[in-house]
Amino acid sequence: MNPMIAILGPALVLTASCETISIERLAPTSLHLATVQHHLTQQWGHQFDEGHSPHQTTRHGSVNQPSGGRLSAILAGRIPGQVRTISCQAYGSPPATATDFLRACASLPFPNQPATVLPTPNWPRYHRTTINGIHYRLTALPEKSLWVLRLAMPDSSPLP
């Protein structure tokens, strides 16, 4: 069995194909910058940069893991206080930690649902999918201990 599939497959939140799927009981919500920052700070210990002005639309937060590696998140939007895109990165972290972190990031638009209700297929090295209008892009480079997940909330904006 492919080692990447064995390590990451069971804990993933993206679909196995690039088709758009709909999960009726899940509905994406709008994301507020303060709420997402608070969640990542409380759950993962992220320290976010303080914006230079209240009108700043991008925030970066990261944390070094005691087990090694670094987890980071970039929150961006066009309107101050609103998050439209999120980029979550795990670098040098153990695969289990990286998977848990990316699962938490992928489920941010669904705050009242456990991450386990989202589809859990195998991860290829590069993958795109859409779940209820939310566009996900995954890049996995396990040989370099790098996993990146980008998501964009439903609107006409392209992924960063």
Coordinates of N, CA and C in Angstrom, one line a residue:
M1 N 0.8 -1.2 0.0 CA 0.0 0.0 0.0 C 0.9 1.2 0.0
N2 N 0.5 2.2 -0.7 CA 1.2 3.5 -0.8 C 1.3 4.1 0.6
P3 N 2.5 4.4 1.1 CA 2.7 4.9 2.5 C 1.9 6.2 2.7
M4 N 1.8 7.1 1.7 CA 1.1 8.3 1.9 C -0.4 8.0 2.1
I5 N -1.0 7.1 1.4 CA -2.4 6.7 1.5 C -2.6 6.1 2.9
A6 N -1.7 5.3 3.3 CA -1.8 4.6 4.6 C -1.7 5.6 5.8
I7 N -0.9 6.7 5.6 CA -0.8 7.7 6.7 C -1.9 8.7 6.7
L8 N -2.2 9.2 5.5 CA -3.1 10.3 5.4 C -4.5 10.0 5.0
G9 N -4.7 8.9 4.3 CA -6.0 8.5 3.8 C -7.1 8.5 4.8
P10 N -7.0 7.9 5.9 CA -8.2 7.8 6.8 C -8.6 9.1 7.4
A11 N -7.7 10.1 7.5 CA -8.0 11.3 8.2 C -8.3 12.5 7.3
L12 N -8.6 12.3 6.1 CA -8.7 13.5 5.2 C -10.1 13.9 5.0
V13 N -10.3 15.1 4.6 CA -11.6 15.7 4.5 C -12.0 16.1 3.0
L14 N -11.2 15.7 2.1 CA -11.6 16.1 0.7 C -12.1 14.9 -0.1
T15 N -12.8 15.2 -1.1 CA -13.3 14.1 -1.9 C -12.3 13.4 -2.9
A16 N -12.6 12.2 -3.3 CA -11.6 11.5 -4.1 C -11.6 11.9 -5.5
S17 N -12.7 12.5 -6.0 CA -12.7 13.0 -7.4 C -12.8 14.5 -7.4
C18 N -12.7 15.1 -8.5 CA -12.7 16.5 -8.6 C -14.1 17.0 -8.9
E19 N -15.1 16.2 -8.7 CA -16.5 16.7 -8.9 C -17.0 17.5 -7.8
T20 N -18.0 18.3 -8.1 CA -18.6 19.1 -7.1 C -19.6 18.2 -6.4
I21 N -19.6 18.2 -5.1 CA -20.6 17.4 -4.3 C -21.4 18.2 -3.4
S22 N -22.5 17.7 -3.0 CA -23.3 18.5 -2.1 C -23.7 17.6 -0.9
I23 N -23.5 18.1 0.3 CA -23.8 17.5 1.5 C -25.0 18.3 2.1
E24 N -26.2 17.8 2.0 CA -27.3 18.6 2.3 C -27.3 19.1 3.8
R25 N -26.9 18.3 4.7 CA -27.0 18.7 6.1 C -25.9 19.8 6.5
L26 N -24.9 20.0 5.6 CA -23.9 21.0 5.8 C -24.2 22.2 5.0
A27 N -24.0 23.3 5.6 CA -24.2 24.6 4.9 C -23.1 25.5 5.3
P28 N -22.3 26.0 4.4 CA -21.2 26.9 4.7 C -21.7 28.2 5.3
T29 N -21.0 28.7 6.2 CA -21.3 30.0 6.8 C -20.3 31.0 6.4
S30 N -20.6 32.3 6.6 CA -19.6 33.3 6.3 C -18.6 33.2 7.5
L31 N -17.4 33.5 7.2 CA -16.4 33.4 8.2 C -16.0 34.9 8.6
H32 N -15.9 35.1 9.9 CA -15.5 36.4 10.5 C -14.1 36.2 11.0
L33 N -13.3 37.2 10.6 CA -11.8 37.2 11.0 C -11.6 36.9 12.5
A34 N -12.3 37.6 13.3 CA -12.1 37.5 14.8 C -12.4 36.0 15.2
T35 N -13.5 35.5 14.7 CA -13.9 34.1 15.1 C -12.9 33.1 14.7
V36 N -12.4 33.2 13.4 CA -11.4 32.2 12.9 C -10.1 32.3 13.7
Q37 N -9.7 33.6 13.9 CA -8.4 33.8 14.7 C -8.6 33.2 16.1
H38 N -9.7 33.5 16.7 CA -9.9 33.0 18.1 C -9.9 31.4 18.1
H39 N -10.5 30.8 17.1 CA -10.6 29.4 17.1 C -9.2 28.8 16.9
L40 N -8.4 29.3 16.0 CA -7.1 28.8 15.7 C -6.1 29.0 16.9
T41 N -6.3 30.2 17.6 CA -5.5 30.5 18.8 C -5.9 29.5 19.9
Q42 N -7.2 29.3 20.1 CA -7.6 28.4 21.2 C -7.3 27.0 21.0
Q43 N -7.5 26.5 19.8 CA -7.3 25.1 19.5 C -5.9 24.7 19.2
W44 N -5.2 25.6 18.5 CA -3.8 25.2 18.0 C -2.7 26.1 18.6
G45 N -3.0 27.1 19.3 CA -2.0 28.0 19.9 C -1.4 29.0 18.9
H46 N -2.1 29.3 17.8 CA -1.5 30.2 16.8 C -1.4 31.6 17.4
Q47 N -0.3 32.3 17.1 CA -0.1 33.7 17.4 C -0.3 34.5 16.1
F48 N -1.3 35.4 16.1 CA -1.5 36.1 14.8 C -0.8 37.5 14.9
D49 N -0.4 38.0 13.8 CA 0.2 39.3 13.7 C -0.9 40.3 14.0
E50 N -0.5 41.4 14.6 CA -1.5 42.5 14.8 C -1.5 43.3 13.6
G51 N -2.7 43.6 13.0 CA -2.8 44.4 11.8 C -2.3 45.8 12.0
H52 N -1.7 46.4 11.0 CA -1.3 47.7 11.0 C -2.4 48.7 11.1
S53 N -3.6 48.3 10.6 CA -4.7 49.2 10.7 C -6.0 48.3 10.8
P54 N -7.1 48.8 11.3 CA -8.3 48.0 11.4 C -8.9 47.6 10.1
H55 N -8.4 48.3 9.0 CA -8.9 48.0 7.7 C -8.1 46.9 6.9
Q56 N -7.1 46.3 7.6 CA -6.3 45.3 7.0 C -7.1 44.1 6.7
T57 N -6.9 43.5 5.6 CA -7.8 42.3 5.2 C -7.0 41.0 5.2
T58 N -5.8 41.0 5.6 CA -5.0 39.7 5.7 C -4.3 39.6 7.0
R59 N -4.4 38.4 7.6 CA -3.7 38.1 8.9 C -2.9 36.8 8.7
H60 N -1.7 36.7 9.4 CA -0.9 35.5 9.4 C -0.7 35.1 10.8
G61 N -0.9 33.8 11.0 CA -0.7 33.2 12.3 C 0.1 31.9 12.2
S62 N 0.9 31.6 13.2 CA 1.7 30.4 13.2 C 2.1 30.0 14.6
V63 N 2.5 28.7 14.7 CA 2.9 28.2 16.0 C 3.9 27.0 15.7
N64 N 4.9 27.0 16.5 CA 5.9 25.9 16.4 C 5.3 24.8 17.3
Q65 N 5.4 23.5 16.8 CA 4.9 22.4 17.6 C 6.0 21.8 18.5
P66 N 5.6 21.4 19.7 CA 6.6 20.7 20.6 C 7.2 19.5 19.9
S67 N 6.4 18.8 19.1 CA 6.8 17.5 18.5 C 7.6 17.8 17.2
G68 N 7.8 19.1 16.9 CA 8.6 19.5 15.7 C 7.7 20.0 14.7
G69 N 8.2 20.9 13.9 CA 7.4 21.4 12.8 C 6.7 22.7 13.1
R70 N 6.1 23.2 12.1 CA 5.4 24.5 12.3 C 4.0 24.4 11.5
L71 N 3.0 25.0 12.2 CA 1.7 25.1 11.6 C 1.4 26.6 11.4
S72 N 0.9 26.9 10.2 CA 0.6 28.3 10.0 C -0.7 28.4 9.2
A73 N -1.3 29.6 9.3 CA -2.6 29.9 8.7 C -2.5 31.4 8.2
I74 N -3.0 31.6 7.0 CA -3.1 32.9 6.4 C -4.6 33.1 6.1
L75 N -5.2 34.1 6.7 CA -6.6 34.5 6.6 C -6.7 35.7 5.7
A76 N -7.5 35.7 4.7 CA -7.6 36.8 3.8 C -9.0 37.1 3.3
G77 N -9.3 38.3 3.0 CA -10.6 38.7 2.5 C -10.5 40.0 1.8
R78 N -11.6 40.4 1.2 CA -11.6 41.7 0.5 C -12.2 42.8 1.4
I79 N -13.0 42.4 2.3 CA -13.7 43.3 3.2 C -13.1 43.1 4.6
P80 N -12.7 44.2 5.3 CA -12.1 44.0 6.6 C -13.1 43.2 7.5
G81 N -12.5 42.3 8.2 CA -13.3 41.5 9.2 C -13.9 40.2 8.6
Q82 N -13.9 40.1 7.3 CA -14.5 38.9 6.6 C -13.4 38.1 6.0
V83 N -13.5 36.7 6.2 CA -12.5 35.8 5.6 C -13.1 35.2 4.4
R84 N -12.4 35.3 3.3 CA -12.9 34.7 2.0 C -11.9 33.5 1.6
T85 N -10.7 33.6 2.0 CA -9.7 32.5 1.7 C -8.9 32.2 2.9
I86 N -8.6 30.9 3.0 CA -7.7 30.5 4.1 C -6.7 29.6 3.5
S87 N -5.4 29.7 3.9 CA -4.3 28.8 3.5 C -3.7 28.3 4.8
C88 N -3.8 27.0 5.0 CA -3.2 26.3 6.1 C -2.1 25.5 5.7
Q89 N -1.0 25.6 6.4 CA 0.3 24.9 6.0 C 0.8 24.2 7.2
A90 N 1.3 22.9 7.0 CA 2.0 22.2 8.1 C 3.3 21.8 7.5
Y91 N 4.4 22.3 8.1 CA 5.7 22.0 7.6 C 6.6 21.4 8.7
G92 N 7.1 20.2 8.4 CA 8.0 19.5 9.3 C 7.3 18.9 10.5
S93 N 6.0 18.9 10.5 CA 5.2 18.3 11.5 C 5.0 16.8 11.3
P94 N 4.8 16.0 12.3 CA 4.4 14.6 12.1 C 3.1 14.5 11.2
P95 N 3.0 13.5 10.4 CA 1.8 13.4 9.5 C 0.5 13.4 10.3
A96 N 0.4 12.8 11.5 CA -0.8 12.8 12.2 C -1.2 14.3 12.6
T97 N -0.2 15.0 13.1 CA -0.5 16.4 13.5 C -0.9 17.3 12.3
A98 N -0.2 17.1 11.2 CA -0.5 17.8 9.9 C -1.9 17.5 9.5
T99 N -2.3 16.2 9.5 CA -3.6 15.8 9.1 C -4.7 16.4 10.0
D100 N -4.5 16.3 11.3 CA -5.5 16.9 12.2 C -5.6 18.4 12.0
F101 N -4.5 19.1 11.8 CA -4.6 20.6 11.6 C -5.3 20.9 10.3
L102 N -5.0 20.2 9.2 CA -5.7 20.5 7.9 C -7.1 20.1 8.0
R103 N -7.4 19.0 8.7 CA -8.9 18.7 8.9 C -9.6 19.8 9.6
A104 N -9.0 20.3 10.7 CA -9.6 21.4 11.4 C -9.8 22.7 10.5
C105 N -8.8 22.9 9.7 CA -8.9 24.1 8.7 C -10.0 23.8 7.7
A106 N -10.1 22.6 7.2 CA -11.1 22.3 6.2 C -12.5 22.4 6.7
S107 N -12.7 22.2 8.0 CA -14.0 22.2 8.6 C -14.4 23.6 9.2
L108 N -13.5 24.6 9.1 CA -13.8 26.0 9.6 C -15.1 26.5 9.1
P109 N -15.5 26.3 7.8 CA -16.7 26.9 7.3 C -18.0 26.1 7.8
F110 N -17.8 25.0 8.5 CA -18.9 24.2 9.1 C -18.7 24.1 10.6
P111 N -18.9 25.2 11.3 CA -18.6 25.3 12.7 C -19.4 24.3 13.6
N112 N -20.6 24.0 13.2 CA -21.4 23.1 14.1 C -21.4 21.7 13.7
Q113 N -20.5 21.3 12.8 CA -20.4 19.9 12.3 C -19.0 19.4 12.7
P114 N -18.9 18.2 13.1 CA -17.6 17.6 13.3 C -16.9 17.3 12.0
A115 N -15.6 17.4 12.0 CA -14.9 17.3 10.7 C -15.1 15.9 10.1
T116 N -15.5 14.9 10.9 CA -15.7 13.6 10.4 C -16.9 13.4 9.5
V117 N -17.8 14.4 9.4 CA -19.0 14.3 8.5 C -18.6 14.6 7.1
L118 N -17.4 15.2 6.9 CA -17.0 15.5 5.5 C -16.4 14.3 4.9
P119 N -16.4 14.2 3.6 CA -15.8 13.0 2.9 C -14.4 12.8 3.3
T120 N -13.9 11.5 3.4 CA -12.6 11.2 3.8 C -11.9 10.2 2.8
P121 N -11.5 10.7 1.7 CA -10.9 9.8 0.7 C -9.4 9.8 0.8
N122 N -8.7 9.2 -0.2 CA -7.3 9.2 -0.2 C -6.8 10.6 -0.8
W123 N -5.7 11.0 -0.4 CA -5.1 12.3 -0.9 C -4.1 12.0 -2.0
P124 N -4.3 12.6 -3.1 CA -3.2 12.5 -4.1 C -2.2 13.7 -3.8
R125 N -1.2 13.8 -4.6 CA -0.2 14.9 -4.3 C -0.8 16.3 -4.5
Y126 N -1.7 16.3 -5.5 CA -2.3 17.6 -5.8 C -3.8 17.3 -6.1
H127 N -4.7 18.1 -5.5 CA -6.1 17.8 -5.6 C -6.9 19.1 -5.5
R128 N -8.0 19.2 -6.3 CA -9.0 20.3 -6.2 C -10.3 19.7 -6.0
T129 N -11.2 20.3 -5.2 CA -12.6 19.8 -5.1 C -13.4 21.0 -4.6
T130 N -14.7 20.8 -4.8 CA -15.7 21.8 -4.3 C -16.7 21.1 -3.4
I131 N -16.9 21.6 -2.2 CA -17.9 21.1 -1.3 C -18.9 22.2 -0.9
N132 N -20.1 22.1 -1.3 CA -21.1 23.1 -1.0 C -20.6 24.5 -1.4
G133 N -20.0 24.7 -2.5 CA -19.5 26.0 -3.0 C -18.2 26.4 -2.5
I134 N -17.6 25.7 -1.5 CA -16.3 26.0 -1.0 C -15.3 25.3 -1.8
H135 N -14.3 26.1 -2.4 CA -13.3 25.5 -3.2 C -12.1 25.1 -2.4
Y136 N -11.7 23.9 -2.5 CA -10.5 23.4 -1.8 C -9.4 23.0 -2.7
R137 N -8.2 23.3 -2.4 CA -7.0 23.0 -3.1 C -6.0 22.4 -2.2
L138 N -5.5 21.2 -2.4 CA -4.6 20.5 -1.5 C -3.3 20.2 -2.3
T139 N -2.2 20.4 -1.6 CA -0.9 20.0 -2.1 C -0.2 19.3 -1.0
A140 N 0.2 18.0 -1.3 CA 0.9 17.2 -0.3 C 2.2 16.8 -0.8
L141 N 3.3 17.1 -0.1 CA 4.6 16.7 -0.4 C 5.2 16.0 0.9
P142 N 4.7 14.8 1.2 CA 5.2 14.1 2.4 C 6.7 13.9 2.5
E143 N 7.3 13.7 1.3 CA 8.8 13.5 1.4 C 9.5 14.8 1.9
K144 N 8.9 15.9 1.8 CA 9.4 17.2 2.3 C 8.7 17.6 3.6
S145 N 7.8 16.8 4.1 CA 7.0 17.1 5.3 C 6.3 18.4 5.1
L146 N 5.6 18.5 4.0 CA 4.9 19.7 3.7 C 3.5 19.4 3.2
W147 N 2.5 20.0 3.9 CA 1.1 19.8 3.5 C 0.5 21.2 3.5
V148 N -0.2 21.5 2.4 CA -0.9 22.8 2.2 C -2.3 22.6 1.8
L149 N -3.2 23.3 2.5 CA -4.6 23.3 2.1 C -5.1 24.7 2.0
R150 N -5.7 25.0 0.8 CA -6.2 26.4 0.6 C -7.7 26.2 0.4
L151 N -8.5 27.1 0.9 CA -9.9 27.0 0.7 C -10.4 28.4 0.4
A152 N -11.5 28.5 -0.4 CA -12.1 29.8 -0.7 C -13.6 29.7 -0.5
M153 N -14.1 30.6 0.2 CA -15.6 30.6 0.4 C -16.3 30.9 -0.9
P154 N -17.6 30.5 -1.0 CA -18.4 30.7 -2.2 C -18.5 32.1 -2.6
D155 N -18.0 32.4 -3.8 CA -18.2 33.7 -4.5 C -17.4 33.6 -5.8
S156 N -17.2 34.6 -6.5 CA -16.6 34.5 -7.8 C -15.1 34.7 -7.8
S157 N -14.5 34.7 -6.6 CA -13.1 34.9 -6.5 C -12.3 33.6 -6.8
P158 N -11.2 33.7 -7.4 CA -10.3 32.5 -7.6 C -9.5 32.3 -6.4
L159 N -9.0 31.1 -6.3 CA -8.1 30.8 -5.1 C -6.8 31.6 -5.3
P160 N -6.2 31.9 -4.1 CA -5.0 32.7 -4.2 C -3.9 31.8 -4.8

